[in-house]
XYZ file of C-alpha atoms in Angstrom:
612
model
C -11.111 -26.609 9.203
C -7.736 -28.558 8.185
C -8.923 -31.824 6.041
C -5.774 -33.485 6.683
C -6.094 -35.647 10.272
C -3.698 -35.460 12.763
C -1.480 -38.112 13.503
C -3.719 -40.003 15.984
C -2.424 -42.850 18.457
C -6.240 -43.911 19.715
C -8.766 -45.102 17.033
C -11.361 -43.397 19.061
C -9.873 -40.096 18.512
C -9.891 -40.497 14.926
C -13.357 -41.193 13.961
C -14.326 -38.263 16.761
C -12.334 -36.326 14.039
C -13.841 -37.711 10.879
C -17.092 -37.098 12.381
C -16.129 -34.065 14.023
C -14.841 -32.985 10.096
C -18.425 -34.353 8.897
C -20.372 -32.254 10.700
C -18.506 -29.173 10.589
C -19.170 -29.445 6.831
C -22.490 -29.938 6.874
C -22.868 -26.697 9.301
C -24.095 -28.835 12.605
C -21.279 -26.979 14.565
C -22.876 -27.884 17.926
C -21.990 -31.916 16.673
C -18.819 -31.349 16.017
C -17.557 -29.510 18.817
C -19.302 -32.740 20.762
C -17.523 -34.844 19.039
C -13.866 -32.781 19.188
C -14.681 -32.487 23.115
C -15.147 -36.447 23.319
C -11.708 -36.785 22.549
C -9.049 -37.798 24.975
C -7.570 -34.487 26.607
C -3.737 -35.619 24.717
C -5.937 -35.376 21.666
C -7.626 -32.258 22.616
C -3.756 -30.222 23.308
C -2.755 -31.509 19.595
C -2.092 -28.066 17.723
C -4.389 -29.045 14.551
C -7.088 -30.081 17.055
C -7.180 -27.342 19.081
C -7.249 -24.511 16.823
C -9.927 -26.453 14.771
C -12.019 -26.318 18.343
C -11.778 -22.354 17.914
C -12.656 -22.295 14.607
C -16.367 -24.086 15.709
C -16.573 -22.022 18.864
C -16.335 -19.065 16.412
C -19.186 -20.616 14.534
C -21.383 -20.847 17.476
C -20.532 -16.893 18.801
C -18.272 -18.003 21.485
C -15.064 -16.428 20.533
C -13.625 -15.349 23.761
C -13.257 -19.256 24.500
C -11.894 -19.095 20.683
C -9.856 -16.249 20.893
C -8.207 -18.298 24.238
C -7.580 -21.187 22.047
C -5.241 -18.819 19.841
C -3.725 -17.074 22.475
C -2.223 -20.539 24.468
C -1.133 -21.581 20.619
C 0.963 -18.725 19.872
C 2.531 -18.518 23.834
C 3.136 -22.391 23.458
C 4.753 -21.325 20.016
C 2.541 -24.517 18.711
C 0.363 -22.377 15.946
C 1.021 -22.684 12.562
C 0.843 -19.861 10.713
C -3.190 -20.182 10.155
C -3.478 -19.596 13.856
C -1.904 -15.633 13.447
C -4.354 -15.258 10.584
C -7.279 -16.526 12.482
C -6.691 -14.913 15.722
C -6.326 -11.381 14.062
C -9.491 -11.980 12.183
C -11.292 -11.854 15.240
C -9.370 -9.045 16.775
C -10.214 -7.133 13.522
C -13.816 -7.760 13.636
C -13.501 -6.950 17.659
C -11.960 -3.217 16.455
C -8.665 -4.265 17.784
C -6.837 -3.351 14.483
C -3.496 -2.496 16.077
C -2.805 -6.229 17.303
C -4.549 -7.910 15.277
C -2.051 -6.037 12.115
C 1.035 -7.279 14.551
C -0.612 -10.941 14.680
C -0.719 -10.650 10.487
C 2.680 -9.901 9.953
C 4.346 -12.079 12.752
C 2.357 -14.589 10.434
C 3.534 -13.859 7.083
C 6.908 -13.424 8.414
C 6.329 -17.335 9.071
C 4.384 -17.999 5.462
C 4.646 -14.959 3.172
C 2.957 -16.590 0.380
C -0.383 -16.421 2.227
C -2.947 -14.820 -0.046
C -5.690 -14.813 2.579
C -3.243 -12.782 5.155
C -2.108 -9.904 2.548
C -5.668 -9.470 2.139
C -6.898 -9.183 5.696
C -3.641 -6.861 6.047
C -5.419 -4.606 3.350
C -8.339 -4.835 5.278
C -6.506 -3.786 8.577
C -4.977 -0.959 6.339
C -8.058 0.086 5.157
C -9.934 0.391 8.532
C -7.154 2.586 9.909
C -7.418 5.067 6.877
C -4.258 4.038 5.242
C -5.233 2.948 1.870
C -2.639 3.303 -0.032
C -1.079 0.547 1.991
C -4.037 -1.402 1.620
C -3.655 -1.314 -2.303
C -0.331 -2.717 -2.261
C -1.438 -5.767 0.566
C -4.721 -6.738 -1.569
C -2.126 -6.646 -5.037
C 0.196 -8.993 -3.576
C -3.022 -10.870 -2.219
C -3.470 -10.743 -6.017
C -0.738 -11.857 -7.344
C -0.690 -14.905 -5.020
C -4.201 -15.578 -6.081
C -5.547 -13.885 -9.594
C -8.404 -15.344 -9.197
C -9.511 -13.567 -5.770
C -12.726 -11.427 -6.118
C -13.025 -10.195 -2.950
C -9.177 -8.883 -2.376
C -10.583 -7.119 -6.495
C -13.295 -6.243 -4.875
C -11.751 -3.926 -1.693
C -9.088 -2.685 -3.681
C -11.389 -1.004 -6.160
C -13.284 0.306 -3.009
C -9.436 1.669 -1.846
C -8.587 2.651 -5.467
C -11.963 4.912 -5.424
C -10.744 6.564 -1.692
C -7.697 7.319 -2.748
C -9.447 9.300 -5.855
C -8.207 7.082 -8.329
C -12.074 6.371 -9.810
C -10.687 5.445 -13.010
C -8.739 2.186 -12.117
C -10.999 1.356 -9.655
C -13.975 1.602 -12.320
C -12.137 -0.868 -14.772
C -11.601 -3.281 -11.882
C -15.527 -3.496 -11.134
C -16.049 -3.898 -14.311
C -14.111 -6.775 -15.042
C -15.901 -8.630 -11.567
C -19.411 -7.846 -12.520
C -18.057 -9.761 -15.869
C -17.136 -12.851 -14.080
C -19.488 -12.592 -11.228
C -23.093 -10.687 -12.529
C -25.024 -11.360 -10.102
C -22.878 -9.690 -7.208
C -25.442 -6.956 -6.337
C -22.568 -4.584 -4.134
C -20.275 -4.969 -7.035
C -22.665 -3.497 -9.444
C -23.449 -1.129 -6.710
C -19.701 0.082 -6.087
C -18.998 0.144 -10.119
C -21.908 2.752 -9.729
C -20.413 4.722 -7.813
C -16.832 4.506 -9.500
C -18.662 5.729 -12.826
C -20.404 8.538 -11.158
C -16.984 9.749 -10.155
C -15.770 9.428 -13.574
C -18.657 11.720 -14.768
C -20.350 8.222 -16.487
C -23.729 9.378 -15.194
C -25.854 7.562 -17.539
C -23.835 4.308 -16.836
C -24.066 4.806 -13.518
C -27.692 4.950 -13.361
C -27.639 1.618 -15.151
C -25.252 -0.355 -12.854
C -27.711 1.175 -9.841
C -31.051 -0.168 -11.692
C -29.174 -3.305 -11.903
C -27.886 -3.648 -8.309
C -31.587 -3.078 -7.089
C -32.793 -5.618 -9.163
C -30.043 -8.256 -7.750
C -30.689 -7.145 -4.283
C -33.592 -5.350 -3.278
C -32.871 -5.029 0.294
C -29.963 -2.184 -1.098
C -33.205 -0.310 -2.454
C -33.315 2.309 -0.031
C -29.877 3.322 -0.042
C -29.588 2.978 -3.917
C -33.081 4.937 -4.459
C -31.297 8.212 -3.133
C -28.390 7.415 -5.137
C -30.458 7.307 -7.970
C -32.036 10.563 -7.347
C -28.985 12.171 -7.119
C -27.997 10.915 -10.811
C -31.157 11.960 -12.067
C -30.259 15.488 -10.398
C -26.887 15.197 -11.834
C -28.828 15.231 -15.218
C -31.093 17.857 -14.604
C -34.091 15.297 -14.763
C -35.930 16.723 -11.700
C -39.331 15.086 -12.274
C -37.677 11.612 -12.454
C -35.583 12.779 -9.235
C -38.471 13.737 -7.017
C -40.186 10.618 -8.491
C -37.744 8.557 -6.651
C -37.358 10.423 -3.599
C -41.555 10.847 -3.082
C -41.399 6.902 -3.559
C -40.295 5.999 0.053
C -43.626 5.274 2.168
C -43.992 7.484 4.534
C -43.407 5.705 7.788
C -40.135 5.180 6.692
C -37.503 7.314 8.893
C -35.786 8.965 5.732
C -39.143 9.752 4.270
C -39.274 12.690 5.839
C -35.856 14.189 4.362
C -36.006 13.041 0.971
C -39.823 14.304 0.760
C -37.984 17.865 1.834
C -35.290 17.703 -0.605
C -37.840 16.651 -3.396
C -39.524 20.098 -2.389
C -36.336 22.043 -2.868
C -34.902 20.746 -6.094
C -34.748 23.138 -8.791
C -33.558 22.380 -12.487
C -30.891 23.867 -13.620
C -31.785 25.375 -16.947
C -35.194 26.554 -15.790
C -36.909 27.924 -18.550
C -37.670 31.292 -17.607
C -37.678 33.843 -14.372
C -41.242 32.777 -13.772
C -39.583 29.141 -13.175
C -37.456 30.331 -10.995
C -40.123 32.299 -8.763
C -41.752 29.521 -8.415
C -38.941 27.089 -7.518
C -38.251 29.711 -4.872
C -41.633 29.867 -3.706
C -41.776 26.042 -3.021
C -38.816 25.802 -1.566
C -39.564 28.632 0.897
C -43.208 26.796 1.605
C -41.667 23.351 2.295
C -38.907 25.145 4.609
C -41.613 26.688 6.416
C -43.279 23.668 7.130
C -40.330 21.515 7.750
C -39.256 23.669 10.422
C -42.737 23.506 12.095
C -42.308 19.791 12.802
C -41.301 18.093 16.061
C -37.347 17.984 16.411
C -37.260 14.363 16.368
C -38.103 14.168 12.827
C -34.991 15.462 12.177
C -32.538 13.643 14.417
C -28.619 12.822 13.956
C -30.066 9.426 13.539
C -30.483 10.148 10.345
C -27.571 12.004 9.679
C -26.906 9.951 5.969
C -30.054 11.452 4.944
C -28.804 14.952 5.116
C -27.827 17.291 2.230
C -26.946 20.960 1.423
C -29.376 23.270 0.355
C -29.696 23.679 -3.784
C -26.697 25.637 -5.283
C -29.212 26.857 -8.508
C -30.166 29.532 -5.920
C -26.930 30.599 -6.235
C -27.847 31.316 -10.203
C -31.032 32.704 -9.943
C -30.387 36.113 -9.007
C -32.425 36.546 -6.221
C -31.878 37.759 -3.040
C -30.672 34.483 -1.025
C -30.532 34.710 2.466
C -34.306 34.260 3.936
C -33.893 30.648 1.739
C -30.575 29.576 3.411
C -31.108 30.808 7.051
C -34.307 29.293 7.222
C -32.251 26.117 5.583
C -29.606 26.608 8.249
C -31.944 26.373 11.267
C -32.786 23.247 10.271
C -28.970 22.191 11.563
C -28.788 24.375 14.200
C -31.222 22.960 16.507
C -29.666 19.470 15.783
C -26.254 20.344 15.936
C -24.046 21.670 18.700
C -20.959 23.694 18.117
C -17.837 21.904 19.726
C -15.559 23.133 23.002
C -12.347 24.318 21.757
C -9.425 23.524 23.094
C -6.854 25.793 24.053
C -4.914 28.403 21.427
C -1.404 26.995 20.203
C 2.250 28.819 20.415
C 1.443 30.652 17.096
C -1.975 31.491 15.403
C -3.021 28.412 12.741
C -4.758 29.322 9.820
C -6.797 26.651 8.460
C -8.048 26.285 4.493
C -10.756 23.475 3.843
C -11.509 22.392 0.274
C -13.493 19.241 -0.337
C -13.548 16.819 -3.643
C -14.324 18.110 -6.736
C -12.983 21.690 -6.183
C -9.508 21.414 -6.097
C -8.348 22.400 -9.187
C -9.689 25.896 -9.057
C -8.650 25.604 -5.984
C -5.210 25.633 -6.360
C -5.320 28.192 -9.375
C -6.715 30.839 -6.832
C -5.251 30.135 -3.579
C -2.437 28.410 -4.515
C -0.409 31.464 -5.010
C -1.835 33.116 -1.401
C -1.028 29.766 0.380
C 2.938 29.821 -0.320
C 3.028 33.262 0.684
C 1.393 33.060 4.187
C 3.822 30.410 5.214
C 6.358 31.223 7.615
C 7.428 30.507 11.295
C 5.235 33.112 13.132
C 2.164 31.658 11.004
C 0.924 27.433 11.166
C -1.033 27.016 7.586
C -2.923 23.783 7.263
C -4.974 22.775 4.011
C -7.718 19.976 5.743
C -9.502 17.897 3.233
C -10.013 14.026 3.169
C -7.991 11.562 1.794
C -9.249 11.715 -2.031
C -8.668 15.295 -2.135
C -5.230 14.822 -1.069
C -4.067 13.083 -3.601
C -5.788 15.540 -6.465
C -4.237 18.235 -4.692
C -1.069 16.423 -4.207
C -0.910 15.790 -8.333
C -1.824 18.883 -9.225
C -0.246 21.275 -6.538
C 2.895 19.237 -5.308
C 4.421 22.589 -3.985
C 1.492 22.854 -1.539
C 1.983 19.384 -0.098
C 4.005 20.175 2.925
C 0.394 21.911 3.950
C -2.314 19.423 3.561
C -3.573 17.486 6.330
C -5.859 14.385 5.761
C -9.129 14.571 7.614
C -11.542 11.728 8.712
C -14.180 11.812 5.598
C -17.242 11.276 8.000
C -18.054 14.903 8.772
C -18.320 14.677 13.024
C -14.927 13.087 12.719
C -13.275 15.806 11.099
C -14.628 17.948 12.681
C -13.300 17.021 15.692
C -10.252 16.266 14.638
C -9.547 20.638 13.014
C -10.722 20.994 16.677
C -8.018 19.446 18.187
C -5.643 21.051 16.195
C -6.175 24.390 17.620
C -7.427 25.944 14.865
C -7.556 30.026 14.817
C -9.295 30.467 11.612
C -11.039 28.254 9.629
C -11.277 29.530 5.638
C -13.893 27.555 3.536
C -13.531 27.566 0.499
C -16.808 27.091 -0.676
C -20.131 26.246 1.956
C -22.706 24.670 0.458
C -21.569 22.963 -2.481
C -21.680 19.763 -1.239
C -22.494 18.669 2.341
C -19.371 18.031 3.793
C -18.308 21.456 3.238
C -21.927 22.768 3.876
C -22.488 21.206 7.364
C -18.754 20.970 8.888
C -19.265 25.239 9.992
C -22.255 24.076 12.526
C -19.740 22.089 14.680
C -17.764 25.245 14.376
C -14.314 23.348 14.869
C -12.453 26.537 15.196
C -12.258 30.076 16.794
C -13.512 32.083 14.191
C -14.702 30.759 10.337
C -14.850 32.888 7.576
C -15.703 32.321 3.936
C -15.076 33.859 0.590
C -14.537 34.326 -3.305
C -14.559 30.086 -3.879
C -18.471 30.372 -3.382
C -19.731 33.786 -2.919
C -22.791 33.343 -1.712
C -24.127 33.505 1.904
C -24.593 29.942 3.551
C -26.931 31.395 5.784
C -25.426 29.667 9.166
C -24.636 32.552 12.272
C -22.270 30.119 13.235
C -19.571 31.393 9.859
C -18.445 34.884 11.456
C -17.773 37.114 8.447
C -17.031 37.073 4.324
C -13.905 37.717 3.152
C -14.304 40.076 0.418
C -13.132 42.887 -1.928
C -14.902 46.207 -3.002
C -16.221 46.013 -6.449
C -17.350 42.512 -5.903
C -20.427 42.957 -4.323
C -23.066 45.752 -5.158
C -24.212 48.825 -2.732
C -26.104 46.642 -0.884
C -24.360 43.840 -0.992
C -23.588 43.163 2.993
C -27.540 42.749 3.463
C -27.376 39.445 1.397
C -25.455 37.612 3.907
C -25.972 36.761 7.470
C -21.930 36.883 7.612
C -20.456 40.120 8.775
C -18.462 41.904 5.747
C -15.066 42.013 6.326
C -13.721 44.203 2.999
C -9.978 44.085 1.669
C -8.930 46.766 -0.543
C -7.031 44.012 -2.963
C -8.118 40.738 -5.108
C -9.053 37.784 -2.508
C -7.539 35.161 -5.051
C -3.571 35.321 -6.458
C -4.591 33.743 -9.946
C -1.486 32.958 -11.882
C -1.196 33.531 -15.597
C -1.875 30.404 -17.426
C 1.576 28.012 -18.176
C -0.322 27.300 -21.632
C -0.345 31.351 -22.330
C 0.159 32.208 -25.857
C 0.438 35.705 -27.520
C -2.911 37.212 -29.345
C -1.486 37.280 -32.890
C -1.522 33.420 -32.769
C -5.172 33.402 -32.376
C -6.017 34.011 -36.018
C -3.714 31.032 -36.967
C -6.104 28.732 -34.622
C -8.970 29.175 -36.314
C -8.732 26.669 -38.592
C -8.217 24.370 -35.649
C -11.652 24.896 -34.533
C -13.310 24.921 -37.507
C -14.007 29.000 -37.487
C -14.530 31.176 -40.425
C -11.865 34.041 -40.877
C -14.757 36.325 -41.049
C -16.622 35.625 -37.835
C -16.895 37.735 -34.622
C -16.599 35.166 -31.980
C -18.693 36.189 -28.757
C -17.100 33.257 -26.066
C -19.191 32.882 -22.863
C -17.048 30.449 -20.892
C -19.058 29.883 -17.781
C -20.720 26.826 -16.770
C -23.683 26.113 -18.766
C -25.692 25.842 -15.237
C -24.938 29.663 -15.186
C -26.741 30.617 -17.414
C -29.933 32.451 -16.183
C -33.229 32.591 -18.714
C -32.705 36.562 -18.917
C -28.537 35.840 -20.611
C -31.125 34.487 -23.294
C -32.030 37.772 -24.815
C -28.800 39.360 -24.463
C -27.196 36.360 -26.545
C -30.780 36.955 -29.017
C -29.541 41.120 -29.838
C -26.216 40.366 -29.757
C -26.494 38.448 -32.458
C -29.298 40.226 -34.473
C -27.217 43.483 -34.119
C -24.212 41.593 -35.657
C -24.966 39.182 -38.900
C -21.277 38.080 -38.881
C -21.461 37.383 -34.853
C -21.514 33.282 -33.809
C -21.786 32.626 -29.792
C -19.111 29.957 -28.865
C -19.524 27.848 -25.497
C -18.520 24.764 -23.529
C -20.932 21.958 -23.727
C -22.053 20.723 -20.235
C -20.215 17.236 -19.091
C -23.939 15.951 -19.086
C -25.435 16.100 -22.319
C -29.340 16.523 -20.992
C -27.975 20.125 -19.756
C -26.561 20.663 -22.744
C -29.653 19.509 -24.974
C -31.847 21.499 -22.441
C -30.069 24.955 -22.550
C -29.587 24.654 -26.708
C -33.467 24.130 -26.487
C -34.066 26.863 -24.388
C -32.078 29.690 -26.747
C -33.819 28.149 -29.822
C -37.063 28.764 -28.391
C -36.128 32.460 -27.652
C -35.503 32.801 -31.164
C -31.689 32.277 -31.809
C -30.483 30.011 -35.106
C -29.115 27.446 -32.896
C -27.807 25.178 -35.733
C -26.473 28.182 -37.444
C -24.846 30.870 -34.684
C -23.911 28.713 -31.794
C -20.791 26.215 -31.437
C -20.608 24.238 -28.813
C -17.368 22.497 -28.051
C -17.499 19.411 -26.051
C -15.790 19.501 -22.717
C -12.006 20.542 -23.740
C -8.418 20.229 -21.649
C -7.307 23.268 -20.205
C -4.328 24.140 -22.975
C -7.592 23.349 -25.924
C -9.466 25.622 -23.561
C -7.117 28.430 -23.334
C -6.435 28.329 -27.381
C -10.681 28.362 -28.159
C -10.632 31.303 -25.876
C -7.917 33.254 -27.044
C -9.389 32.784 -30.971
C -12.594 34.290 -29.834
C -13.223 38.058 -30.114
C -15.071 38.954 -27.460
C -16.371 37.237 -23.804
C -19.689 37.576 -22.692
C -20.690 37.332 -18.863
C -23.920 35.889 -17.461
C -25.803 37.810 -15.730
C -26.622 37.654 -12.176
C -23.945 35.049 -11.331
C -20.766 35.824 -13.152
C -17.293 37.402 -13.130
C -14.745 34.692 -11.314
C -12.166 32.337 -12.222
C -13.618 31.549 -15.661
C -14.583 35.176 -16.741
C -12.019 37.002 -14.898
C -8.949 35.129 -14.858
C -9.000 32.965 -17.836
């Protein structure tokens, strides 16, 4: 409400404003529009007046009267530009994001020094998925107005869509500085450190948004859990998850995914077993309750099934299928529409994956292309922009999906998909639960995550012989559909050097001349109890031998694994180096030094063993 009266010619008019003004301040809106209606109707047509009358019909929920108000301003060309501003505020808020963007610019065509307007235009942006345009509103927003934490606030939240968690971490940061008791600020600098691998900061900013605002405790508890997860702290995990009373609607899922974690360095194969065995009980049992228990209502709630059966070496497919049913009564597969002018082969690859990615279907992807053939890579918007930065050739291909996972679905469906190619299914749950809507004609999956997901709904697996054993085809409820060549076009590394310079790197690294290197590169989470005793001969049989890994990107792995070969009898402080997380060209030159690379067992082979 304008604090600068209107050039009154009644006296009566003015002190209706002044208390009119008085009131509105003081929040007795139902006053003050008394007082504005008292005034003579001349008064009442006065520009200032009448679009301070919205403003307090806002106030009391009666915005269609309000939104008239603005309307008869802008067609009598009387509204200053405040009134554009206002009226697409509550066409925003309404959903209608088209006009109410129109409404914004007319109005900063009029006042472009607005602060308030570049930021609801970066709102606007935002809601209709363009965020990148919504950065550059809320920075001019910004630069009209440093001192602006809410335009800071949503363009760290666009910064973190658009993948760019770094930025958007340091700009949380500096509001929780200024402003430490903003409970979703700590809450969304979470978040921006989790993506930045920060776990154990993360878990701190999430303690401390609960503490500001316990109302967020809910959400934030499974938030937490997942960090905990994230650093193999199970116990802690399931601690948090077990905590939400049970006639709670979520209680129900989070008590079933407490059931199913599994750590991922168990200790030994008995571990495992036993992990397996729980799981299998709690699947059992979830599946015997009433369907309503399990309702899209709760669709926030849901998660993929745990990819350490993927390590364990066991036989997965009774575990996932029962898993999958879980969906499959909830979830109905879409109605296609009709088939396009040529057949359109569709890739999905979700955040988090891209690089490898790239390195092993980037080379496939250029090839298919060609008039007779429509290629699409889908992902969302964050995985765009990695892919876009690391794979420019491949952008002509990618297609932004919705992120929400119904959304995109039916959005691949409308694009007349032939085949759908996952990349991976079940490493996360977008990618896990997007094949039940079964958004295209036939889905397949592959090398990216070799493992059955379990779900009748994926039609076959894309694979190669001397990839899977004998008996491979009865692990997966997927049809086998064998290729006589590779299923990946891996590229020879950029950073390639020849072998003789390995002996000059060792210095580098800190290796004797003398030492036999053995290099197992894969993941630490790889790394099944029964690798243990082959690592234990291997080096008893050579005295000169050292085992050289990657250390985990969370340290508790790390700790946990080293703790696990030194109780199996290995010199850990003496015949293992463990080199903390390394860029790919550092990578490349620690494995070309080493002598000889060692596989896990049970889960092994691909990208890292294979290709690198």
């Amino acid at each position: 409400m304008s604090t600068a009266p209107p050039d009154f010619t009644n006296a009566a008019d003015a002190r209706r404003w002044q208390g009119a003004f008085e009131a509105f301040q003081k929040g007795d809106f139902g006053t003050s529009l008394g007082q504005i209606d008292a005034m003579t109707p001349a008064a009442r047509t006065m520009p200032q007046v009448a679009s301070t009358r919205a403003m307090v019909l806002i106030q009391l929920n009666r915005h269609e009267e309000a939104e008239q108000i603005f309307r008869s301003l802008i067609d009598r060309r009387a509204g200053d530009p405040t009134t554009y501003v206002n009226l697409s505020e509550m066409l925003r808020r309404k959903g209608d994001l088209d006009e109410a963007r129109l409404l914004l610019e007319q109005g900063l065509r009029m006042a472009p020094q607005m602060s308030a307007a570049h930021y609801n235009l970066g709102l606007i942006h935002s809601q209709q998925g363009n965020d990148a345009a919504a950065i550059e509103s809320y920075q001019t927003a910004l630069r009209l107005k440093p001192n602006y934490p809410r335009a800071q606030f949503n363009l760290a939240n666009s910064l973190r869509r658009e993948g760019r968690c770094y930025p958007a971490r340091d700009l949380l940061k500096q509001i929780v500085a200024v402003q430490p008791n903003w409970a979703e600020a700590w809450q969304n600098l979470a978040a921006a450190q989790s993506d930045c691998g920060e776990t154990d900061a993360a878990i701190a900013s999430t303690q401390r948004a609960m503490t500001l605002s316990p109302k967020l405790g809910e959400e934030l508890q499974r938030s937490l859990a997942d960090m905990f997860v994230t650093r193999d702290e199970i116990s802690e995990a399931v601690k948090i998850l077990k905590s939400v009373p049970p006639t709670t609607p979520v209680a129900w899922w989070r008590q079933l995914r407490g059931d199913l974690l599994c750590s991922a360095v168990p200790e030994s194969p008995e571990e495992i077993r036993a992990e397996r065995s729980r799981g299998a009980a709690a699947l059992t049992t979830a599946l015997e309750q009433e369907a309503v228990l399990i309702s899209e209502d709760h669709r926030d709630e849901w998660f993929e099934p745990p990819m350490q059966w993927g390590y364990h070496g066991e036989d997965d497919r009774p575990l996932k299928e029962s898993f999958a049913k879980l969906f499959l009564r909830m979830i109905e597969p879409l109605e296609l529409k009709g088939a396009g002018a040529i057949p359109h082969v569709g890739f999905l690859v979700t955040h988090g994956h891209e690089g490898v990615f790239e390195r092993c279907l980037g080379g496939i992807l250029q090839r298919l292309q060609s008039p007779e053939l429509r290629v699409s890579i889908f992902c969302t918007r964050s995985t765009a922009n990695t892919l876009r930065h690391a794979a420019g050739h491949l952008g002509g291909l990618i297609v932004e999906t919705p992120s929400e996972v119904p959304d995109a679905a039916r959005f691949i469906r409308d694009l007349s998909v032939d085949l759908l190619y996952y990349w991976e299914v079940g490493t996360d749950a977008f990618n896990y639960l997007m094949p039940f809507w079964k958004p295209a004609r036939l889905q397949c999956i592959s090398w990216g995550w070799p493992v059955t997901s379990g779900n009748p709904r994926i039609d076959f697996m894309l694979t190669t012989k001397g990839l899977e054993p004998e008996d491979g085809g009865e692990h997966y409820s997927e049809t086998i559909e064998w290729i006589d060549g590779p299923v990946t076009y891996y590229p020879r590394p950029t950073e390639y050097q020849p072998w003789e310079s390995a002996v000059a790197s060792r210095p580098k690294f800190k290796f004797a001349a003398d030492e036999r290197l053995y290099m197992c590169q894969q993941n630490l989470r790889k790394w099944h109890p029964e690798f243990d005793e082959v690592i234990r001969r291997v080096l008893e049989e050579d005295e000169k031998g050292a085992l050289v890994c990657i250390g985990h990107t969370q340290e508790t792995i790390t700790r946990k694994l080293l703790g696990r070969l030194k109780r199996h009898g290995i010199d850990v402080e003496k015949r293992v180096r463990v080199f903390p997380f390394l860029d790919r060209k550092d990578y490349l030159e620690v494995l070309r030094t080493c002598d000889v690379s060692l596989d896990t067992p049970h889960y092994g082979g691909g990208a890292n063993t294979i290709a690198d």
